[in-house]
XYZ file of C-alpha atoms in Angstrom:
585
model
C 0.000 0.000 0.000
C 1.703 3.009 -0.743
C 1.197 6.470 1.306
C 0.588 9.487 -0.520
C 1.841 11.804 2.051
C 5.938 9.941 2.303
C 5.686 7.635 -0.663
C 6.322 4.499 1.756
C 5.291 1.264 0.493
C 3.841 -0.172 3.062
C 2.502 -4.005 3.904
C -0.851 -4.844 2.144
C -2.739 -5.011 5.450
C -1.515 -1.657 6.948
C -4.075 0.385 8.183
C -1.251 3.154 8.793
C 1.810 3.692 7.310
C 5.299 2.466 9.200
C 6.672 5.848 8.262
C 4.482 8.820 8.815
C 1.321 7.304 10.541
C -0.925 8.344 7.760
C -4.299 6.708 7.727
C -3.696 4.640 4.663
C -7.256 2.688 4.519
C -10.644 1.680 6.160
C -11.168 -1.736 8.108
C -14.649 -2.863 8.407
C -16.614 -5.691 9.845
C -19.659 -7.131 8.063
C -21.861 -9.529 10.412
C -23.985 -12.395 8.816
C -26.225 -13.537 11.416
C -27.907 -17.265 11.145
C -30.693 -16.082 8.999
C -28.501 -14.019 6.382
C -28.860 -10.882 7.487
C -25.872 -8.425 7.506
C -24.701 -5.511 9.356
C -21.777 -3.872 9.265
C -19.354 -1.869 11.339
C -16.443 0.698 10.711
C -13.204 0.821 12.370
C -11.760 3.405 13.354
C -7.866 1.909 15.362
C -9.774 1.547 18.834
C -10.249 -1.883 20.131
C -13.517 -3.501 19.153
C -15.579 -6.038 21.766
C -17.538 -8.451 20.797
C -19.883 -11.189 23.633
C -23.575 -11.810 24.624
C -23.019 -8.651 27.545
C -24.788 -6.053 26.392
C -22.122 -3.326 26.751
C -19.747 -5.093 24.117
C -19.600 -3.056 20.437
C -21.179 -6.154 18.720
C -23.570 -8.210 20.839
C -24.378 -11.553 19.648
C -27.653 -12.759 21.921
C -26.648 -16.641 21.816
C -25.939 -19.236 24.028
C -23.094 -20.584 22.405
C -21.274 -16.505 22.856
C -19.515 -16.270 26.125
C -20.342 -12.932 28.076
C -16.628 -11.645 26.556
C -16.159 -13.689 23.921
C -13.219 -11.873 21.427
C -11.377 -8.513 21.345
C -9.907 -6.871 17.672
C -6.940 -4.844 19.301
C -5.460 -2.406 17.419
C -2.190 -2.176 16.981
C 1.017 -0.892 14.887
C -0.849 0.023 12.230
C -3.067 -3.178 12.104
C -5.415 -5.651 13.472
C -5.495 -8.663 16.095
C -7.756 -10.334 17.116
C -7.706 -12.687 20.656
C -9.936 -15.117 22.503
C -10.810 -13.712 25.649
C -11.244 -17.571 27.776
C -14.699 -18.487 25.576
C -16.272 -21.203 26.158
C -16.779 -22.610 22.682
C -13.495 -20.748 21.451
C -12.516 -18.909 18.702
C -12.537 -19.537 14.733
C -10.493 -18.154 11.367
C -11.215 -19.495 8.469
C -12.193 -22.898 10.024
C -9.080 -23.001 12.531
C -9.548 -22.392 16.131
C -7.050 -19.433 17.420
C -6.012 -18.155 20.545
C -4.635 -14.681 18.921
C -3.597 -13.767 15.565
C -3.225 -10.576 13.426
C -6.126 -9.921 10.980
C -5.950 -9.995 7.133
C -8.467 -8.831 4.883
C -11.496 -11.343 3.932
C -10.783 -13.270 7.146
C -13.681 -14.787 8.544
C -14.327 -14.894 12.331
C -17.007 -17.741 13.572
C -18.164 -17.351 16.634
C -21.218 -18.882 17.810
C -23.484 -18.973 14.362
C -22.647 -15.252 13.553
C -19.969 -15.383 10.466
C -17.951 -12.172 10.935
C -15.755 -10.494 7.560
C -12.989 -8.330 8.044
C -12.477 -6.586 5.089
C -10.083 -3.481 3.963
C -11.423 -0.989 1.830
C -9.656 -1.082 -1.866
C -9.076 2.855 -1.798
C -7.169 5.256 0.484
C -9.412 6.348 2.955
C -7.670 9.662 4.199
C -5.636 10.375 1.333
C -5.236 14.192 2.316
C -1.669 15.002 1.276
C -0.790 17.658 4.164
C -2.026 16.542 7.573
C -2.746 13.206 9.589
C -6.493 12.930 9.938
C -7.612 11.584 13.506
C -10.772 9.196 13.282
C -14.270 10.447 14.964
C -13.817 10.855 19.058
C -15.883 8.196 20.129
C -15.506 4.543 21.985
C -18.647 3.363 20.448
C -18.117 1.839 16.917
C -22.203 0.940 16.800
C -23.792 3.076 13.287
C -25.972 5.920 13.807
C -28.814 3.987 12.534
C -28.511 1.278 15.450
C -29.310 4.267 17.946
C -32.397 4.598 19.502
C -35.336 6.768 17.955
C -35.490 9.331 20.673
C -31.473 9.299 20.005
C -32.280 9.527 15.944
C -34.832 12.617 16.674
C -32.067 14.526 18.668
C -29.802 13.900 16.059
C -32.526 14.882 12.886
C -32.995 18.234 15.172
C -29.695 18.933 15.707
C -28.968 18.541 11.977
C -31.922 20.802 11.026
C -31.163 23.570 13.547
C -27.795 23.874 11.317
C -29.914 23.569 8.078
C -32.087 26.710 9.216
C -29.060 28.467 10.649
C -27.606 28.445 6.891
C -31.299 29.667 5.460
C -30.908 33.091 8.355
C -27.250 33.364 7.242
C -28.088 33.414 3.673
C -31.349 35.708 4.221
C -28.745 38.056 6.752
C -25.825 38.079 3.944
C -28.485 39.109 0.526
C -30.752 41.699 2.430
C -27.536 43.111 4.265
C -29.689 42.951 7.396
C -28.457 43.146 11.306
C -31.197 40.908 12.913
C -33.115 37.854 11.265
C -36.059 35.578 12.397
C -37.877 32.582 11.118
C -40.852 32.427 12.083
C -43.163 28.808 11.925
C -46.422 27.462 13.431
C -46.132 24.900 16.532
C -48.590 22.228 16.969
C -51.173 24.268 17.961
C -51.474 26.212 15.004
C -49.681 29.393 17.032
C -46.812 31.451 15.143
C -43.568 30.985 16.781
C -39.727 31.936 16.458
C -38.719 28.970 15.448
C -34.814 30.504 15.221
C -33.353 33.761 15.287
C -30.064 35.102 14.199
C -28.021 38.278 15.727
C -30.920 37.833 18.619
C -31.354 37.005 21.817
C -35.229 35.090 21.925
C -37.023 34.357 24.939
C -39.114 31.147 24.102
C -42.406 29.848 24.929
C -44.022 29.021 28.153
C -45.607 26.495 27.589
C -46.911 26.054 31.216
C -48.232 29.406 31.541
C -49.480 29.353 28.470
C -48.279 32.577 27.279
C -45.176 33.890 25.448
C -43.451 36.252 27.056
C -41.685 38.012 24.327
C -39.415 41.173 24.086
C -40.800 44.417 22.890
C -39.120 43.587 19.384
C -40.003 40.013 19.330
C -43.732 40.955 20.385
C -43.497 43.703 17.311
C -42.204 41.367 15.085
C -44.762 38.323 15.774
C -47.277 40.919 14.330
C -45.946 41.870 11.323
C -45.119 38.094 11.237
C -48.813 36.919 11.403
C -50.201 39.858 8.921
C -47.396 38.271 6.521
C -48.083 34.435 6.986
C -52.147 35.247 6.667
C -52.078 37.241 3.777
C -49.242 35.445 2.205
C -47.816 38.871 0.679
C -44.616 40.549 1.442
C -44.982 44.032 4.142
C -42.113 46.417 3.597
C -41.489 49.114 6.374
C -39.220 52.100 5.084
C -39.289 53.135 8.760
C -41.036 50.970 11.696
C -44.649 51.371 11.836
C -44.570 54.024 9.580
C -44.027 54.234 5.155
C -45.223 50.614 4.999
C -46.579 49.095 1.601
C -47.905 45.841 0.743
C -46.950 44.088 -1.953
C -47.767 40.142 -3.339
C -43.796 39.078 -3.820
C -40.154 41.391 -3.625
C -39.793 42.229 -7.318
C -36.300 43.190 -8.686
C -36.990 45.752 -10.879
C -35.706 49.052 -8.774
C -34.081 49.052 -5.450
C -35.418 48.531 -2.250
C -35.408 50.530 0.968
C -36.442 49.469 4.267
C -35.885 48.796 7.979
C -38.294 45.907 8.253
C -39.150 43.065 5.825
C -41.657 40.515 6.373
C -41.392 37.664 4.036
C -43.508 34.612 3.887
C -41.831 31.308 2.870
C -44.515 29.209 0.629
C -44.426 25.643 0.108
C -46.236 23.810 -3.532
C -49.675 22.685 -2.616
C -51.477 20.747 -5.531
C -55.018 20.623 -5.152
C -57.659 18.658 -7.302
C -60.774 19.727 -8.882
C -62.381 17.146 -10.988
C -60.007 15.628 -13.619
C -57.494 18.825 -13.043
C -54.973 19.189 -10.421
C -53.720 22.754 -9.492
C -50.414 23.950 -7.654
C -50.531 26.974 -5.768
C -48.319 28.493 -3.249
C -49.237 28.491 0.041
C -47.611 30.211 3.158
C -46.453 27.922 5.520
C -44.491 30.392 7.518
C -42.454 34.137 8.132
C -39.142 35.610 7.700
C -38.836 39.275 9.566
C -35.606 41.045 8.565
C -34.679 44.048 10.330
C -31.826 47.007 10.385
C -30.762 50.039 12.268
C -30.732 53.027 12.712
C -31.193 53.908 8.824
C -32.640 52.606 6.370
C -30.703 49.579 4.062
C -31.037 49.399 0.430
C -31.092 46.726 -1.915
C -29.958 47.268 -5.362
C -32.422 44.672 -8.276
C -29.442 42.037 -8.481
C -29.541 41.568 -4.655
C -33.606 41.233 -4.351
C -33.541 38.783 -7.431
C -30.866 36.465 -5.380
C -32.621 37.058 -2.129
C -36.329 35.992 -4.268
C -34.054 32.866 -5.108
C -32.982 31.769 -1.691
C -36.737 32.735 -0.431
C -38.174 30.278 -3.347
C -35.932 27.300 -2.449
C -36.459 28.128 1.547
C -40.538 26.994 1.745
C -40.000 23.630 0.002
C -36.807 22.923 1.789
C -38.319 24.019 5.376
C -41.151 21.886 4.845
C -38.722 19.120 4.241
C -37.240 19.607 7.820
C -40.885 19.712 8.923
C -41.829 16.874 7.453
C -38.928 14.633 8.578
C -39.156 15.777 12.491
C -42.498 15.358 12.541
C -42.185 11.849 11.663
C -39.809 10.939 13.559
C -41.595 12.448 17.130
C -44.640 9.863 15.557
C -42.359 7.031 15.569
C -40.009 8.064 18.613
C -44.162 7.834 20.284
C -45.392 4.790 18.469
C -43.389 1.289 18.619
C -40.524 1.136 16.676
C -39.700 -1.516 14.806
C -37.403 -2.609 12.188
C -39.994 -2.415 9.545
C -41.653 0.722 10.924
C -37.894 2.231 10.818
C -37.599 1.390 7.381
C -40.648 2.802 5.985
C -39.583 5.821 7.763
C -36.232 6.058 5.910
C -38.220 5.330 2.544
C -40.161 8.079 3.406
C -37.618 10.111 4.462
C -35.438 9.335 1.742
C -38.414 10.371 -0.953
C -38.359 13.945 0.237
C -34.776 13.715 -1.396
C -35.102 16.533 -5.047
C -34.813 14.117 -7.632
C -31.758 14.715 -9.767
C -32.528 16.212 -13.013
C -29.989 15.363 -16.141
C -29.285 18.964 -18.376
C -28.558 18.875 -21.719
C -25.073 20.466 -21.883
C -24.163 21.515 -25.381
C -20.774 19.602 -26.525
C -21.110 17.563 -23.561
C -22.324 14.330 -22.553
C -23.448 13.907 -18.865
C -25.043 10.292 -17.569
C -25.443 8.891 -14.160
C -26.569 5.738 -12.401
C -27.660 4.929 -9.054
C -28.286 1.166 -7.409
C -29.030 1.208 -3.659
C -27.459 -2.226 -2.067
C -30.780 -1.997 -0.057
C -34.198 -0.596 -0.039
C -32.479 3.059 1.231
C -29.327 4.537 -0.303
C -26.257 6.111 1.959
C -24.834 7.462 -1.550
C -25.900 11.386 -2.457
C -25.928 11.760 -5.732
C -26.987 15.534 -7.360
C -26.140 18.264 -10.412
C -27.346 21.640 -9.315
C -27.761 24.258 -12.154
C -26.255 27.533 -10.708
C -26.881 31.004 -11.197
C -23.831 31.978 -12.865
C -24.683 29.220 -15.674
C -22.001 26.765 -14.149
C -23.460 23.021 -12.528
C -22.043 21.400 -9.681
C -21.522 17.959 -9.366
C -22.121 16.302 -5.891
C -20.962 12.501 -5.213
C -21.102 11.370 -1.849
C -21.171 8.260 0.514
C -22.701 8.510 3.911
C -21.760 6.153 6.679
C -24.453 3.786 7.667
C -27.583 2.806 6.045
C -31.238 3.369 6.745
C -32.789 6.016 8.398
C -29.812 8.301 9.855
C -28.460 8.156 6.504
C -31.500 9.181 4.746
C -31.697 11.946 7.376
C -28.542 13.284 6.667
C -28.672 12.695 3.034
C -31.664 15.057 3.292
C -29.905 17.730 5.852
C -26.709 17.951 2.847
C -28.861 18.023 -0.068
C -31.439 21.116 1.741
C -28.197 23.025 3.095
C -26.374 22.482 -0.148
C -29.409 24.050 -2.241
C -29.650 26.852 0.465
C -26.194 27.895 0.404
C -25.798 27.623 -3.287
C -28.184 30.650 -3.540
C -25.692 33.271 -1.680
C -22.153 31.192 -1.533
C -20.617 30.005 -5.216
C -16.554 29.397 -3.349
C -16.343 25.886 -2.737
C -14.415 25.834 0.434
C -16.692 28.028 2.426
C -19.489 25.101 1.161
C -17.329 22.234 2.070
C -16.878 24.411 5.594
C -20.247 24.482 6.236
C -21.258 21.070 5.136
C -18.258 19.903 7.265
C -20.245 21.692 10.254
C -23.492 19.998 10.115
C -21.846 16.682 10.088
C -19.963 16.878 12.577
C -22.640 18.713 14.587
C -25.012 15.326 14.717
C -21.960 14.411 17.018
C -22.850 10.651 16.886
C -20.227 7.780 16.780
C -18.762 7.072 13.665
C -20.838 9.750 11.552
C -18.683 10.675 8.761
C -19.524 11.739 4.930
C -17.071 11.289 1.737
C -18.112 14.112 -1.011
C -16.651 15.088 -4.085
C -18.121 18.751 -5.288
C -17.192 19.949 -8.606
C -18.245 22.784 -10.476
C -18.595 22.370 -14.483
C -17.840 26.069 -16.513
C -19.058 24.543 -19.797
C -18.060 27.761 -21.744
C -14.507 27.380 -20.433
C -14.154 23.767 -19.949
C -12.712 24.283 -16.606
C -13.683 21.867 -13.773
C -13.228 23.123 -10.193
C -13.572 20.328 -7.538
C -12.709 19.418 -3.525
C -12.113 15.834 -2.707
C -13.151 14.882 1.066
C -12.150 11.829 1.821
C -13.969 10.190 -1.292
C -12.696 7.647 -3.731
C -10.451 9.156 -6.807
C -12.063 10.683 -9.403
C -10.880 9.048 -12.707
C -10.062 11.726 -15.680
C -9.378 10.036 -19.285
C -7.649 12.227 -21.144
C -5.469 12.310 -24.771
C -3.602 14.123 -27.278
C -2.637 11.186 -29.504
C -4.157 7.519 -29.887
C -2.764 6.349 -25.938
C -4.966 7.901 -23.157
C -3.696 9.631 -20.315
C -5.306 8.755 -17.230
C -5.037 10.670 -14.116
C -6.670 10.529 -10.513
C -8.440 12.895 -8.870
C -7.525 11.946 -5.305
C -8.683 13.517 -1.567
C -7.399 16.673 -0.132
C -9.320 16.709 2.479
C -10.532 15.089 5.108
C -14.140 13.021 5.138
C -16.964 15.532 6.354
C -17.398 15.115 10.209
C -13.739 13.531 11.245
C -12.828 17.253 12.684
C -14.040 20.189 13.775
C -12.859 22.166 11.200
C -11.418 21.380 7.638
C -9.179 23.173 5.273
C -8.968 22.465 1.673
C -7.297 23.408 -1.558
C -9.954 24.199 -4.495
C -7.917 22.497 -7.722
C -8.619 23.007 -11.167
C -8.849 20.512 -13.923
C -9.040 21.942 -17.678
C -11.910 19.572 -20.143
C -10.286 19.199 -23.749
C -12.041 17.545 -26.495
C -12.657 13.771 -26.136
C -12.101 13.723 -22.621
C -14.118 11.688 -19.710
C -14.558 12.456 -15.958
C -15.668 9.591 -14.321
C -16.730 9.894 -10.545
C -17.855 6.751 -8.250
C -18.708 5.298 -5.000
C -16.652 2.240 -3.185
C -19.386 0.314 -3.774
C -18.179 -0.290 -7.430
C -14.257 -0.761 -6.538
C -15.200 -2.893 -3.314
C -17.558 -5.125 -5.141
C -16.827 -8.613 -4.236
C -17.131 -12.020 -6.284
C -17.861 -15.431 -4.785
C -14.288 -15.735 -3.964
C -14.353 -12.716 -1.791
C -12.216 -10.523 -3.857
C -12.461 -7.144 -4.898
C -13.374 -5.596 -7.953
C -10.717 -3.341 -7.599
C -9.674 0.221 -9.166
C -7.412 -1.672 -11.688
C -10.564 -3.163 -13.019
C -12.405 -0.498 -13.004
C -10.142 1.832 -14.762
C -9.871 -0.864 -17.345
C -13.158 -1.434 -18.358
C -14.084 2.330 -18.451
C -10.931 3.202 -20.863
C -12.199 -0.029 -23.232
C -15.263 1.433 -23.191
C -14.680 4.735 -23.757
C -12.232 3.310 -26.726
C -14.354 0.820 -28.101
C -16.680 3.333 -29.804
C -15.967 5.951 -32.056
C -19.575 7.948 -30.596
C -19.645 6.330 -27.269
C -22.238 7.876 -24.808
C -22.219 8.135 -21.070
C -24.947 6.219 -21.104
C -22.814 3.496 -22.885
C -20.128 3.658 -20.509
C -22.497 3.247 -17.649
C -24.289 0.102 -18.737
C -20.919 -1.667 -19.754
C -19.735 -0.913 -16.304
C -23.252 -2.128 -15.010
C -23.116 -5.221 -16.870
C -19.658 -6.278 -15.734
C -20.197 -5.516 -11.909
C -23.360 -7.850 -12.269
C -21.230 -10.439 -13.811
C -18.310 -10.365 -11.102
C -21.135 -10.008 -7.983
C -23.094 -12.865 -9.313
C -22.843 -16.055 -6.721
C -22.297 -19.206 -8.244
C -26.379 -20.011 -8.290
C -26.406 -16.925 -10.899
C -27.744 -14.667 -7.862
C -26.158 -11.018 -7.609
C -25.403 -9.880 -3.878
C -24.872 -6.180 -3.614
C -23.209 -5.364 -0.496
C -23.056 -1.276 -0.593
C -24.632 1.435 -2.407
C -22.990 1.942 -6.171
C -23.537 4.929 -8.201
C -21.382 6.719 -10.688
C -21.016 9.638 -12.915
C -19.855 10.108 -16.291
C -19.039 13.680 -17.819
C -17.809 12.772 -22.039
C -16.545 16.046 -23.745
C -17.275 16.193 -27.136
C-alpha cells in the first residue's frame, strides 16, 4: 500500500503507514447472522468487543457466545484479534485461534454469527498535508442502530444547522443586522422557530403565554399579517411608510428597515379531472436594520427571491422529517416501521434532473445495495450558468443516513443561492456533520463545479474515492486521478482544503464513483478493484468511435453484475454503487 503523504510502500494489510502514521485505509466488519442478514461496522484503530453482555460493540444474543467472547486490538498500524477464555473458542477461516493478526477477507465464527474483516480497496484519508484523527468516540455501533429518541435529537440537531444556513443566507443578501424565522407549533400558534443576531425568549408552555421582548412581540405581528395574507410588508421606517406588496420584485431598489417575508411551500389541489399547484404560506421571515434605512440594489432582491423560493419547500422538508420521527419516537418502533420511515424520508430527497449540456455528454446511475441509499448523488444548475456535481457516501444505512442525506442536499441548495466558493461550502457542510456528534458519523463528497463555456472543472475531494479523468492528445490515453485533499466531512471540527482546477479538452471523460463499485466482491471474496475499473471504463470509452455516457455506464453495469453474481447466478450487492460520467465532445 503506498502512502501518498511519504511515498512508503507499506505491507498490504496496513491500516497506517510504518513511516508517517498516515491513515492509509478503512477496516470494516460485516456480520452475517444465522438467517442471512448483515450488518456492518467501521473501524476506526480503537479496540472492538464483541460477547452476549450487552455493553460489548457487537452483541451476539446466543448461548453458544460467552459474556466476553473476542477482542480486535489495534495495533502498529493493524489488526489482532484474541480469545478472551470463551467457552466454545474462537474460529479463522475454520481453525480455532487463541490470537492472531487480521488480514483482509478473514472470517471470524463465533457462535453462528460469520464475521468479515475486510479493507477498503481505496485510500481512505488520502489528504496530502495533515494526519487525519478518526471520529472521538468509543462506540463503533452506526448511527442507525441508535435509539429513535437518540435519531430525533440527532434529525434536530442537523436541522437547527440547516435553518441556521437559510438566516445566514437571508442576513448576507438583504444586508440585514437581525433575522427571524418564524413557523407554526402544533397548535397552530406562530412561533420563532430561530433567530439570528438575537437574543429570543421562548415559549411558556406552562403558563401558556409567550413572554416576548418588545421587538419580538413587534415582530410576531408583522409576522402573522405576513403568513395570513401570504404577501410581502415592507417598512421604510417601523410602523410608519409601509406598503404591501404580493412578492419582492427586482426591478428598482429597495429601501427598508423591516421586511416581512412569507416562505410558501407547492400545494397541488384537485378539482375534478385537473390538479392545481398553488403556493401556500407555511411560515415568516422578519428582517430588520438600524438606525437607517438599508437598500437593496435589483441584483440583490432577485438572489434574495431565489434563496426565499428554495427556503418553503426545503423548510417543509425539515418539517416533514421531524415530525415523523416524534410519531415514531411515540409509536413502537420496529425494524420495519424504521424502514418505511427512511423510505419516506429518503423520498423527500429533489430528484436529480440530467441537463442537456451543449458539446457535452453527462449520464449517471444509481443502485441502492438496499431498499435506502447512503450514496448522495446531485447536479445543481447555478446562477452563474455553471453546474455542480455532488458525489457522496454517507456512513451507515437506513434512516440516519437518509436523514442526513436530506440535511446535505437542503443546506447544499440553500447555500448555493448566496455562496458560489467551494471551500466556504465544504466548511459548512463539514459543520453539520460533525454537529449530529454521533459515533462514527462521517460523509465522503466530491463537489465539482462544471464552466461549460470554459471547460474548466473546479472540484474538492473529502475523503472520497479518486475521481478518474481520461484524457489524450494522440491515440494512448492519459489517465489521471483525482484523489482527496481533504478530510471526510465530520472527522474534525474544522477542515481546510485546496480548491484544484482541472481543464476539459475535447474527447475527454470524468468519471466519478462510490466504493461500492471498486469494493464489489465475487464469490471468492475478492475485490473488484480500481485496476478493473479503470480498465473497463478506458475499453469502453475506446471501443466506440460515438460512445455515450450512457454506454459507458451500462458496460460498467453489466460487468459488476457479472463479477457479484454467486455461483447459483444470484447477484449480492453489499453497498450502495452509483457513478457519474461527464464525455466532452
Amino acid at each position: 500500500m503506498f502512502c501518498p503523504k511519504c511515498h512508503h510502500t507499506n505491507p498490504a494489510h496496513q491500516l497506517l503507514c510504518s513511516c508517517c502514521q498516515q491513515p492509509l485505509r478503512l477496516a470494516k466488519l460485516r456480520v452475517v447472522n444465522h438467517a442471512g442478514k448483515e450488518q456492518y461496522f467501521e473501524l476506526h484503530g480503537r479496540d472492538f468487543t464483541i460477547g452476549r453482555q450487552a455493553d460489548n460493540d457487537l452483541v451476539l444474543a446466543e448461548e453458544s457466545v460467552s459474556r466476553y467472547h473476542a477482542r480486535l486490538c489495534f495495533s502498529g498500524g493493524v489488526y489482532f484479534v484474541e480469545d478472551l477464555g470463551s467457552t466454545n473458542g474462537l474460529y479463522i477461516n475454520g481453525e480455532k485461534v487463541q490470537s492472531r493478526q487480521l488480514v483482509s477477507l478473514d472470517c471470524l465464527q463465533i457462535g453462528a454469527a460469520r464475521i468479515y474483516y475486510v479493507l477498503s480497496e481505496t485510500v481512505y484519508f488520502a489528504a496530502a498535508g495533515n494526519r487525519v484523527s478518526p471520529p472521538a468516540s468509543n462506540s463503533l455501533t452506526s448511527l442507525s442502530a441508535r435509539t429513535p429518541a437518540a435519531q430525533r435529537s440527532d434529525a434536530e440537531r442537523l436541522f437547527s444547522h440547516v435553518l441556521h444556513h437559510l438566516l445566514q443566507g437571508a442576513l448576507h443578501l438583504a444586508q440585514a443586522q437581525r433575522a427571524t424565522l418564524w413557523l407554526p407549533d402544533t397548535a397552530g400558534d406562530l412561533i420563532p422557530r430561530l433567530c439570528a443576531n438575537e437574543k429570543v425568549t421562548t415559549m411558556d408552555s406552562n403558563a401558556g403565554a409567550a413572554r416576548w421582548s418588545p421587538d419580538l412581540a413587534e415582530q410576531q405581528h408583522l409576522a402573522l399579517r405576513v403568513y395570513r395574507s401570504g404577501g410581502t410588508i415592507v417598512r421604510e421606517q417601523r410602523e410608519a411608510n409601509e406598503r404591501f406588496c404580493e412578492r419582492l420584485t427586482s426591478s428598482s431598489d429597495l429601501f427598508y428597515q423591516q421586511l416581512g417575508i412569507p416562505l410558501r411551500v407547492n400545494t397541488e389541489t384537485q378539482h375534478g379531472h385537473e390538479a392545481f399547484v398553488s403556493r401556500a404560506p407555511i411560515g415568516a421571515l422578519v428582517l430588520e436594520c438600524h438606525p437607517i434605512s438599508q437598500r437593496l440594489s435589483p441584483t440583490k432582491l432577485a438572489c434574495l427571491q431565489n434563496l426565499l423560493e428554495e427556503a418553503g419547500n426545503l423548510v417543509d422538508r425539515v418539517q416533514f422529517i421531524t415530525t415523523a420521527l416524534k410519531e415514531s419516537e411515540a409509536a413502537a418502533f420496529s425494524q420495519t416501521a424504521e424502514t418505511d420511515l427512511a423510505i419516506a424520508v429518503q423520498q423527500q430527497l429533489q430528484p436529480i434532473a440530467i441537463p442537456y449540456l451543449a458539446g457535452y455528454d453527462l449520464g449517471c446511475w444509481h443502485h441502492p445495495a438496499e431498499t435506502v441509499s447512503g450514496d448522495y448523488l446531485d447536479v445543481v444548475p447555478l446562477l452563474s450558468g455553471e453546474f455542480l456535481l455532488v458525489l457522496g457516501d454517507v456512513a451507515g444505512k437506513g434512516l440516519a443516513a437518509a436523514t442526513l442525506i436530506n440535511a446535505m442536499q437542503i443546506s447544499l441548495h440553500l447555500l448555493l443561492t448566496y455562496e458560489n466558493r467551494l471551500e466556504k461550502i465544504l466548511a459548512a457542510l463539514n459543520r453539520i456533520v460533525h454537529g449530529v456528534g454521533a459515533p462514527s458519523t462521517f460523509t465522503t463528497l466530491f463537489l465539482g463545479v462544471l464552466n461549460p463555456q470554459r471547460r474548466t472543472l473546479h472540484y474538492v475531494n473529502a475523503g472520497h474515492t479518486p475521481g478518474l479523468f481520461i484524457h489524450s492528445s494522440d491515440a494512448t490515453p492519459a489517465i489521471e486521478f483525482l484523489h482527496s485533499n481533504s478530510a471526510a466531512l465530520g472527522v474534525l471540527e474544522t477542515c481546510s482544503v485546496e480548491v484544484k482546477q482541472l481543464r476539459l479538452p475535447p474527447a475527454s471523460v470524468l468519471v466519478l464513483f462510490t466504493d461500492g463499485l471498486t469494493e464489489a466482491v465475487n464469490e471468492s471474496g475478492e475485490y473488484y478493484g480500481l485496476t478493473r475499473l479503470t480498465e473497463r471504463i478506458v475499453t469502453a470509452v475506446l471501443s466506440a468511435r460515438q460512445a455515450s455516457a450512457a454506454y459507458v455506464l451500462e458496460t460498467l453495469r453489466e460487468d459488476l453484475t457479472l463479477y457479484s453474481a454467486n455461483f447459483d447466478g444470484k447477484v449480492r450487492h453489499h453497498d450502495d454503487q452509483a457513478a457519474l460520467v461527464l464525455m466532452v465532445r
